[in-house]
Coordinates of C-alpha atoms in Angstrom, one line a residue:
X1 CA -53.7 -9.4 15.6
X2 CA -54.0 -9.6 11.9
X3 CA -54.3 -13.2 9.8
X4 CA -50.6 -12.3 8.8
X5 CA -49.5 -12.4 12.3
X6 CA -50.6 -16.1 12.2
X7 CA -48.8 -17.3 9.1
X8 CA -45.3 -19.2 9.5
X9 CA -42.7 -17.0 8.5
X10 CA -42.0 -17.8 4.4
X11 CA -39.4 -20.9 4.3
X12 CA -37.1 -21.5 1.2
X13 CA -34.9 -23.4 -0.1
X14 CA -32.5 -21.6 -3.0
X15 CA -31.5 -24.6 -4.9
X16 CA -35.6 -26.1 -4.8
X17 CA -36.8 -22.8 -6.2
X18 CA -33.9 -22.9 -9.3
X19 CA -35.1 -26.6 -9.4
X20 CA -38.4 -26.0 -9.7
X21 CA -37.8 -22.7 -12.1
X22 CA -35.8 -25.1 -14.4
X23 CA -38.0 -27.7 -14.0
X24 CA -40.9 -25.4 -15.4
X25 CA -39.0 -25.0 -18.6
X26 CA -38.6 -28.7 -19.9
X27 CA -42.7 -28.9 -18.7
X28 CA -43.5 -26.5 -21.1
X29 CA -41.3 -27.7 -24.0
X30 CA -43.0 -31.5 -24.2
X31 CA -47.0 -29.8 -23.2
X32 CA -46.1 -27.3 -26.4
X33 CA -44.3 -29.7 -28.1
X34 CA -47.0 -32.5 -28.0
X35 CA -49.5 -30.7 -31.1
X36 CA -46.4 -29.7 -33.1
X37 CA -45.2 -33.1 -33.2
X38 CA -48.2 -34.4 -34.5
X39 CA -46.9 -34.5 -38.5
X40 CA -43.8 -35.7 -37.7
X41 CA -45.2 -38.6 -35.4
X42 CA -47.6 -39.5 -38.5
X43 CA -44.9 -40.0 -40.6
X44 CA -42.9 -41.8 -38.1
X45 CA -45.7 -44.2 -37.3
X46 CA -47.3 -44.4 -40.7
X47 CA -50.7 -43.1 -39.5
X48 CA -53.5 -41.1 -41.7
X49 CA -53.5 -37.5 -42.5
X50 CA -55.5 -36.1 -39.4
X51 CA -54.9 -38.3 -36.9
X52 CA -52.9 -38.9 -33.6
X53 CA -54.9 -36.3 -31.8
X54 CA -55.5 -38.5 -29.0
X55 CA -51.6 -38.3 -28.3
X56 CA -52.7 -35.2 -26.9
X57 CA -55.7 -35.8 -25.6
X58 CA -54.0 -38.5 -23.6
X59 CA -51.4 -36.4 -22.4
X60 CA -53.7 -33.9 -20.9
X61 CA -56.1 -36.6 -19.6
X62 CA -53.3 -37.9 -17.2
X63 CA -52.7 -34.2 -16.3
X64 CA -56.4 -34.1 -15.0
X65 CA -56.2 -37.2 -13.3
X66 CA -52.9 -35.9 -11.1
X67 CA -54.8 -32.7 -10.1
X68 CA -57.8 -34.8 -9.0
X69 CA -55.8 -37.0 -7.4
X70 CA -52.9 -35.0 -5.6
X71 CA -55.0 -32.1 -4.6
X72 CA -56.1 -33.4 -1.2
X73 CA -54.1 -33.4 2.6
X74 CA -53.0 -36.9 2.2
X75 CA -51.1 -35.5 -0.9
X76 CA -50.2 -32.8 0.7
X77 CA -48.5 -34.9 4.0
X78 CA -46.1 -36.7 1.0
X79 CA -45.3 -33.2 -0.8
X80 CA -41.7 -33.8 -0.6
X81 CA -41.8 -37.9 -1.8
X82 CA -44.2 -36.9 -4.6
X83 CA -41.9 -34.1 -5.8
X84 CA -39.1 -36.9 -6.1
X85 CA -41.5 -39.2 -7.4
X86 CA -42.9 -37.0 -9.8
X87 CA -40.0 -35.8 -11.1
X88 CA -38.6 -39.5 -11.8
X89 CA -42.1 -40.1 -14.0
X90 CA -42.0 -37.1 -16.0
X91 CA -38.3 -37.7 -17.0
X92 CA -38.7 -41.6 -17.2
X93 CA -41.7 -41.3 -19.4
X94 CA -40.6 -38.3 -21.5
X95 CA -37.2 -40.0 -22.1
X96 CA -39.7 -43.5 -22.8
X97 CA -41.4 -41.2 -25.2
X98 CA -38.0 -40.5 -27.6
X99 CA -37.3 -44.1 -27.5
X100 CA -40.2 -45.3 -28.3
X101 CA -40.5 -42.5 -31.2
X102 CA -36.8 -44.0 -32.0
X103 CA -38.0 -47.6 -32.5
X104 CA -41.1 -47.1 -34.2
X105 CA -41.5 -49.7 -36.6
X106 CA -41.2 -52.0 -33.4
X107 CA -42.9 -51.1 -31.2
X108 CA -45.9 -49.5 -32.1
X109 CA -48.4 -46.4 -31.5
X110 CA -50.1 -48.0 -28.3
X111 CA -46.8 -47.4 -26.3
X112 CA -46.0 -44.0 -27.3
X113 CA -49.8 -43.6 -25.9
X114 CA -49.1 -45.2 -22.8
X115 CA -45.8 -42.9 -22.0
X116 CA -47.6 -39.9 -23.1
X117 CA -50.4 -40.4 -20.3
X118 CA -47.6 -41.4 -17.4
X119 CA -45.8 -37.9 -18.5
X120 CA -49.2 -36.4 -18.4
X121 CA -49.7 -37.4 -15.4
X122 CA -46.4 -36.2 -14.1
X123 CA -47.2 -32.8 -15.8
X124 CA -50.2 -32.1 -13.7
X125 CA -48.5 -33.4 -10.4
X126 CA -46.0 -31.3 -10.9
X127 CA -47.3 -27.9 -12.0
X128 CA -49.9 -28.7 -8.8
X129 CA -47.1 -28.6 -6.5
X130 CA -44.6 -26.1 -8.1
X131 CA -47.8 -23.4 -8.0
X132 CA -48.3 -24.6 -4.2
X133 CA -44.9 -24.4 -3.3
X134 CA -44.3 -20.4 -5.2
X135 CA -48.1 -19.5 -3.5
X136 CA -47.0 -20.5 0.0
X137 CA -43.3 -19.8 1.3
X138 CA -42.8 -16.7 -0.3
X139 CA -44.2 -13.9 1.4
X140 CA -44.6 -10.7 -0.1
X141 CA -42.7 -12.0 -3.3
X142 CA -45.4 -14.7 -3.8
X143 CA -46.6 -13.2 -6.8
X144 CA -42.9 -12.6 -8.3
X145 CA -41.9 -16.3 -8.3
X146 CA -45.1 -17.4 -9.6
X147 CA -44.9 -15.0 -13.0
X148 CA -41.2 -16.4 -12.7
X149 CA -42.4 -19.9 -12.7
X150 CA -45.2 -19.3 -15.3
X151 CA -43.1 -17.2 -17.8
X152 CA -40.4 -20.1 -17.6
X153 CA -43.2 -22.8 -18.8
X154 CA -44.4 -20.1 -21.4
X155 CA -41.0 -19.8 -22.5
X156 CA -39.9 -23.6 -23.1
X157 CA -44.1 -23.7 -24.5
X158 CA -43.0 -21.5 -27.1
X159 CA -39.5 -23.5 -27.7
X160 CA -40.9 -26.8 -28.3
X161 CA -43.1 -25.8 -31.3
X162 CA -40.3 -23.9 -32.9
X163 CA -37.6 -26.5 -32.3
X164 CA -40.5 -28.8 -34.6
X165 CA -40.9 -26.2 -36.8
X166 CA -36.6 -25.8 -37.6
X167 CA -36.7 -29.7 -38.4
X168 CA -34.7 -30.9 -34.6
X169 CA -37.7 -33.7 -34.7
X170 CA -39.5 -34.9 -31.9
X171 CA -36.5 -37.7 -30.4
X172 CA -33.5 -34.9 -29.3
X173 CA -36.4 -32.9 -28.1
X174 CA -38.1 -35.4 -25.8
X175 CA -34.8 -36.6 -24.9
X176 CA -33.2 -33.2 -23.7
X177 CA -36.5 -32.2 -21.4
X178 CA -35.9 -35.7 -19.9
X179 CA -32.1 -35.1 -19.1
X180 CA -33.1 -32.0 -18.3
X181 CA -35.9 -32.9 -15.8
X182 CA -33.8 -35.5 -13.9
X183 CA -31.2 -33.0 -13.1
X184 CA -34.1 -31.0 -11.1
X185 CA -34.3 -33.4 -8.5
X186 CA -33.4 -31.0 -5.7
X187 CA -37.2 -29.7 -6.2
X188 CA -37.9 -33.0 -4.1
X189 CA -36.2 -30.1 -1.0
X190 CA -39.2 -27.8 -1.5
X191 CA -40.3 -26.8 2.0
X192 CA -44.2 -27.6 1.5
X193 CA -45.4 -27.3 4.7
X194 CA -47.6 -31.0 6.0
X195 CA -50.6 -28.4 7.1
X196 CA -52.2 -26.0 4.8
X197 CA -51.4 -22.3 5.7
X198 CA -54.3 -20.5 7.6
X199 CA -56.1 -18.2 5.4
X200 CA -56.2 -14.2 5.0
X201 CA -59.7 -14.0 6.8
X202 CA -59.3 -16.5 9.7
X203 CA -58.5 -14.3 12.6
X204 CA -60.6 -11.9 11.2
X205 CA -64.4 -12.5 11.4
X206 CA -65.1 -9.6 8.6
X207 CA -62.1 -11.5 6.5
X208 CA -63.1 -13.3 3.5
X209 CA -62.3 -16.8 4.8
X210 CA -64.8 -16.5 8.0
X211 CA -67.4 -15.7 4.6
X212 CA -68.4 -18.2 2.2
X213 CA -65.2 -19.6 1.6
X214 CA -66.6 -22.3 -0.8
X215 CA -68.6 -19.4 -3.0
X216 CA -65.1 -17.7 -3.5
X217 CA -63.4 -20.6 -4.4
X218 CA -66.4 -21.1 -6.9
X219 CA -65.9 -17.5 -8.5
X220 CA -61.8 -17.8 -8.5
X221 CA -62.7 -21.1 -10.1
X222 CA -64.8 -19.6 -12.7
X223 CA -62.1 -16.8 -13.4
X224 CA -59.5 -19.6 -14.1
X225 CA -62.0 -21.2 -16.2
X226 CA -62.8 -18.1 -18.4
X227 CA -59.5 -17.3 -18.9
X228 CA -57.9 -20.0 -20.2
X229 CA -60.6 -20.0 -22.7
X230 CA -59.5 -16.3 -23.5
X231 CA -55.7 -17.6 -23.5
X232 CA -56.4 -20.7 -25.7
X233 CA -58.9 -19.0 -28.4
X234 CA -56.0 -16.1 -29.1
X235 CA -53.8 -19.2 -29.7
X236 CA -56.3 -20.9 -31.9
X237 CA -58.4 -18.4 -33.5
X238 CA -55.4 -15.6 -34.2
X239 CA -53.7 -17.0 -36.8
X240 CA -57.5 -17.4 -38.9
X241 CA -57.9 -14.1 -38.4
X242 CA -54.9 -12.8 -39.7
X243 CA -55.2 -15.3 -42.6
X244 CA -58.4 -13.6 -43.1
X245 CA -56.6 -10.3 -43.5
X246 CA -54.5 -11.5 -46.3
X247 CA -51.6 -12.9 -44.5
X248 CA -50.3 -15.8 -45.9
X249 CA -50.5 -19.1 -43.9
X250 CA -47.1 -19.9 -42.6
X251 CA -46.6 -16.1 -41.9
X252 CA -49.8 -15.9 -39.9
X253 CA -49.0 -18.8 -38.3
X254 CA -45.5 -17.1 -36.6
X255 CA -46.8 -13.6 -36.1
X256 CA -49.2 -15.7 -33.7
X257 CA -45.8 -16.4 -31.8
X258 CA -46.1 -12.9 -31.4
X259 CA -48.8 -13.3 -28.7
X260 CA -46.9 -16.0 -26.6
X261 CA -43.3 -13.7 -26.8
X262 CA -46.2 -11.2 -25.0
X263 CA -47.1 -13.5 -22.6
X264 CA -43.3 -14.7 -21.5
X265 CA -42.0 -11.4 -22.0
X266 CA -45.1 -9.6 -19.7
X267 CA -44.7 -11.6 -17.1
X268 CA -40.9 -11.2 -16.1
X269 CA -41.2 -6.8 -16.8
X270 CA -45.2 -6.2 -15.5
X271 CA -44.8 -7.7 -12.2
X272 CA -41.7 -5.3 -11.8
X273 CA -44.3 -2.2 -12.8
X274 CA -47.4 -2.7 -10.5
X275 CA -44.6 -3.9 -7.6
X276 CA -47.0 -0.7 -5.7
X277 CA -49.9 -1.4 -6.7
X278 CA -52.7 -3.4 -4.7
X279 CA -53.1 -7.2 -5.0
X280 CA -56.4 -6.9 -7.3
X281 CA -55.6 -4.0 -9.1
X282 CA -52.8 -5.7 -11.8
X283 CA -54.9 -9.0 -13.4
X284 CA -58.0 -6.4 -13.6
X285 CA -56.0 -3.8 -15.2
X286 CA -54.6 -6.5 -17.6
X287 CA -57.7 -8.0 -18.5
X288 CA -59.1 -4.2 -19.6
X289 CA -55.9 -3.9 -21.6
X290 CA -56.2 -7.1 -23.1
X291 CA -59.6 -6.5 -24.3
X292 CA -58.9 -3.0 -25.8
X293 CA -55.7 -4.5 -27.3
X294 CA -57.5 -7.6 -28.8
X295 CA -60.3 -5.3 -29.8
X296 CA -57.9 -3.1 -31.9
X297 CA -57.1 -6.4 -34.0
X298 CA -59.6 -5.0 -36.4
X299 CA -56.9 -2.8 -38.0
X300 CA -55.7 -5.1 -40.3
X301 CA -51.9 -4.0 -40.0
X302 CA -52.1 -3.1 -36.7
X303 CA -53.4 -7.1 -35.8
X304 CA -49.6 -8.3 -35.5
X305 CA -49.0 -5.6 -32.8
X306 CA -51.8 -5.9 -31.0
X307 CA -51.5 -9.5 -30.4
X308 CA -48.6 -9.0 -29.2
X309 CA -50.1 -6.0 -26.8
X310 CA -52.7 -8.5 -25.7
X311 CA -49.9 -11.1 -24.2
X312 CA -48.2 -7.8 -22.3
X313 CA -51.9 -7.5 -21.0
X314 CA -52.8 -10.9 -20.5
X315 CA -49.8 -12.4 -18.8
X316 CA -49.8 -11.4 -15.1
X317 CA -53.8 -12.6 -14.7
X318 CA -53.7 -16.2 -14.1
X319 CA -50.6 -15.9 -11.3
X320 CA -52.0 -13.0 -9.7
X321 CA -55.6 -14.9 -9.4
X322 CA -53.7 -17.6 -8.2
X323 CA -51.7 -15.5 -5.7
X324 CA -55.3 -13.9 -4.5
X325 CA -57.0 -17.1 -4.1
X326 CA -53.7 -18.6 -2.2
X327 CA -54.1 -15.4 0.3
X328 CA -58.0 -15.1 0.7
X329 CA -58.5 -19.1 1.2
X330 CA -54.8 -20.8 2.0
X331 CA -54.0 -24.3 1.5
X332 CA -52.5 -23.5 -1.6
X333 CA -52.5 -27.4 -2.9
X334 CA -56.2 -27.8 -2.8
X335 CA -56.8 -23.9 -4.2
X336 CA -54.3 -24.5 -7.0
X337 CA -56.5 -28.1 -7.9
X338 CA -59.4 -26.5 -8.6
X339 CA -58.2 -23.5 -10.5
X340 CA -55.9 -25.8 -12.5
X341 CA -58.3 -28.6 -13.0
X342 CA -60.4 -25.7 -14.4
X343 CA -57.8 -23.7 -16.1
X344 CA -57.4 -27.4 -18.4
X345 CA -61.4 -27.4 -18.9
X346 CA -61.8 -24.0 -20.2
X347 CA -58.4 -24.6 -22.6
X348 CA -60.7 -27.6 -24.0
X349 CA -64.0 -26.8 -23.7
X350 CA -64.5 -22.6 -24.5
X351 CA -62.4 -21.8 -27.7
X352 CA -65.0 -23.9 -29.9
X353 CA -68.1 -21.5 -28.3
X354 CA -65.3 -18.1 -28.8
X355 CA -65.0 -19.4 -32.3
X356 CA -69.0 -20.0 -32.6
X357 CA -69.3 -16.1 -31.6
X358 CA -66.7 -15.0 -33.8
X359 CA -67.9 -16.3 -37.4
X360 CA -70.1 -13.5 -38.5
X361 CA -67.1 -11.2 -40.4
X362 CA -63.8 -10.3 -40.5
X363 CA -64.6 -8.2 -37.3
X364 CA -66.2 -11.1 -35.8
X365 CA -62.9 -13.0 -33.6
X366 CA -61.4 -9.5 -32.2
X367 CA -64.8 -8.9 -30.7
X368 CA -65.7 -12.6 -29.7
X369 CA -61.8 -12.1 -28.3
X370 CA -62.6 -8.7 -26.5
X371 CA -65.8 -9.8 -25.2
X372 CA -64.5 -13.1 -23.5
X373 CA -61.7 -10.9 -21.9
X374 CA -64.6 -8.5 -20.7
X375 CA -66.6 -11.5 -19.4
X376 CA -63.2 -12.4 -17.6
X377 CA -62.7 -9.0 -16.1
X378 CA -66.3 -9.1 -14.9
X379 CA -65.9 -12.1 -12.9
X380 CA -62.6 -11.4 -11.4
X381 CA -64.3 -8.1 -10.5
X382 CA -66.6 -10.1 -8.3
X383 CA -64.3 -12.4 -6.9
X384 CA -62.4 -9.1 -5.6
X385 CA -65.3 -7.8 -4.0
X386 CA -65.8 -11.2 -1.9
X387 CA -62.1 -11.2 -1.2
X388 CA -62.0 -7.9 0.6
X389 CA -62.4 -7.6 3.8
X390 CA -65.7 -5.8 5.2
X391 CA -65.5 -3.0 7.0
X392 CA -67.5 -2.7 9.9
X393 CA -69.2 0.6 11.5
X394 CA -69.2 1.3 14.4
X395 CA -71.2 4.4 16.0
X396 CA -69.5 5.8 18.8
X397 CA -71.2 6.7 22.0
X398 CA -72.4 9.9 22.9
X399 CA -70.5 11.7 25.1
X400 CA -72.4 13.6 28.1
X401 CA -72.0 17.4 27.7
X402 CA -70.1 18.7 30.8
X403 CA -72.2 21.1 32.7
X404 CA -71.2 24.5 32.8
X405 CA -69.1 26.0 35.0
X406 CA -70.7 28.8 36.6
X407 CA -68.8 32.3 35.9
X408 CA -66.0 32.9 38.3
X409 CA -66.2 36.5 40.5
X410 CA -64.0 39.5 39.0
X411 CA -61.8 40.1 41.3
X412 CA -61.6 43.6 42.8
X413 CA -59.2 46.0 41.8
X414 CA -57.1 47.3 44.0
X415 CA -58.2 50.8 43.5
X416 CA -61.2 52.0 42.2
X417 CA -61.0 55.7 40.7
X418 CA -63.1 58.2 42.1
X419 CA -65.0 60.3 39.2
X420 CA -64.5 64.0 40.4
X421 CA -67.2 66.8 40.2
X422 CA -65.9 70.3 39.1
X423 CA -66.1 73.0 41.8
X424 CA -68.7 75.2 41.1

């Protein structure tokens, strides 16, 4: 009996799964929302040139602290009252957030802080559970709905900078994701089962579960964390680079929107081309093509383009890693912890070092790029290789020759021809 034999058959609700698609949407809108805003919230508040960072900072510090948090069983046993619960935050503190913008002059920069880190936190709770929920109830369309769940984050990501950039401000914004939000409450239905899933290994003792489970949670870990550093240096170092090759600011700045539409766009039409292909062939394939794609950046009118080539690339990798780790380990909650608690390190921590590589020419960022996506692919390579299941040999035993039969008599013939001599 195979490990699938032993899984529940995939439960699902159909208004949970629109929930939590929707839901994804106004998620993305305030996380890309919260750096664009910056200028405006300046003005608003009265503070210097420069500052207001730690809005952010905040914001993604109670997104850490949910994934540390909510990752464990207990968690897991209240999946369905923290979904509700959740839900309420994010759109109470979002909807906090665009009053308190409102009301400025009255009541101060330490509030707006305060709300940011609730909806932070709600953030982190959330995505935690809307990745656990698409990883384990969907069967063989498990890595479907999660590129449908990522590409509708990237897509209301990409909507909140450029409703701040067409002058809408930061109050309708915040104020629509909260409406938004608290009409997704039927997410609280998600069927998220009280007991992890068993994993792909563990009826298997060659399966990668029955080997060092806690070394390939270590690599998927460190495949998460690598490539969210790829992901957030191509947002922060692209538009430099095309600067450097005489765009002008503002242009540079939206042709690196370019790489995002790649990213949205790749991961609703890629998943629908490698539908036959094997679980770790697609994120590998992508990160090659990413790396050649970034790599051709160096053509200075080409750079637009193949930005835009890397997102194709780029976007199935971090929901097909998280679909592997989901079917090689199980208990999707405490898998998706880890590679999301290290998918928000290595968007803060590696683009500095990518950008440290990258300062020695104009050349210099498309091969820091290429060579972080090539680091990426090495790793995931790895990771793939403890996944898969060993094959064992096995000699057969030798089979005893039969003796041989012993020849069986002719039989006579009925008549025997007599030779005849010639008469003489």
């Amino acid at each position: 009996m195979t490990a699938a034999d032993h899984r529940p058959a995939p439960r699902t609700d159909r208004a949970a799964t629109a929930a939590a698609l929707v839901l994804s949407v106004p998620l993305g809108v305030v996380t890309g929302a919260a750096g664009a805003a910056l200028p405006l919230l300046r003005e608003s508040y009265g503070l210097p040139p420069g500052s207001g960072v730690e809005l952010v900072m905040l914001y993604n510090l109670g997104a850490l602290l949910a994934l540390l948090a909510l990752g464990g069983a207990r968690a897991r046993a209240l999946a369905r009252t923290l979904l509700a619960s959740l839900t309420c935050l994010f759109a109470a503190a979002t909807g906090g957030m665009a009053v308190a913008v409102r009301t400025a002059e009255t009541t101060g920069w330490g509030l707006l802080l305060s709300l940011a880190t609730a909806a932070g936190f709600g953030f982190g709770g959330l995505i935690l559970l809307l990745n656990s929920y698409a990883g384990e109830n969907f069967g063989h369309r498990q890595l479907t709905v999660l590129n449908l769940l990522h590409a509708c984050f990237g897509a209301g990501a990409v909507t909140g900078p450029l409703l701040m950039a067409s002058g809408t401000g930061p109050v309708p914004v915040l104020a629509a994701a909260a409406l938004v939000t608290a009409l997704c409450l039927p997410v609280r239905r998600a069927p998220l089962a009280p007991t992890p899933p068993p994993p792909a290994g563990s009826g298997d003792p060659s399966g990668p579960a029955a080997r060092r489970p806690r070394l390939l949670l270590a690599v998927f870990a460190a495949v998460s964390l690598l490539y969210a550093g790829l992901e957030s240096s191509v947002a922060a170092l692209a538009s430099t680079h095309l600067t450097g090759l005489g765009h002008p600011a503002s242009r540079a700045t939206g042709l690196t929107g370019l790489f995002w539409a790649g990213l949205t766009v790749g991961r609703l039409v890629v998943p629908r081309l490698t539908r036959t292909w094997s679980p770790a062939r697609p994120a590998l394939t992508g990160l090659l093509a990413g790396a050649a794609a970034l790599l051709s950046t160096v053509l200075g009118d080409w750079a637009p383009a193949g930005y835009a080539l890397a997102g194709l690339a780029l976007s199935v990798v971090f929901p097909t890693v998280l679909a592997q780790a989901f079917t090689a380990l199980g208990d999707g909650q405490r898998v998706a912890a880890v590679l999301l608690l290290l998918n928000l390190a290595g968007s803060a921590a590696l683009p500095g070092a990518v950008a440290a590589a990258g300062a020695g020419g104009a050349a210099g960022i498309p091969l820091a790029l290429a060579a972080s996506a090539l680091l990426t692919a090495a790793v995931l390579a790895a990771a793939n290789r403890l996944a898969a299941p060993r094959t064992r040999r096995t000699t057969a035993p030798a089979v005893p020759a039969a003796p041989a039969r012993p020849a069986a008599p002719r039989p006579a013939p009925d008549h025997v021809p007599v030779k005849e001599t010639p008469l003489r």
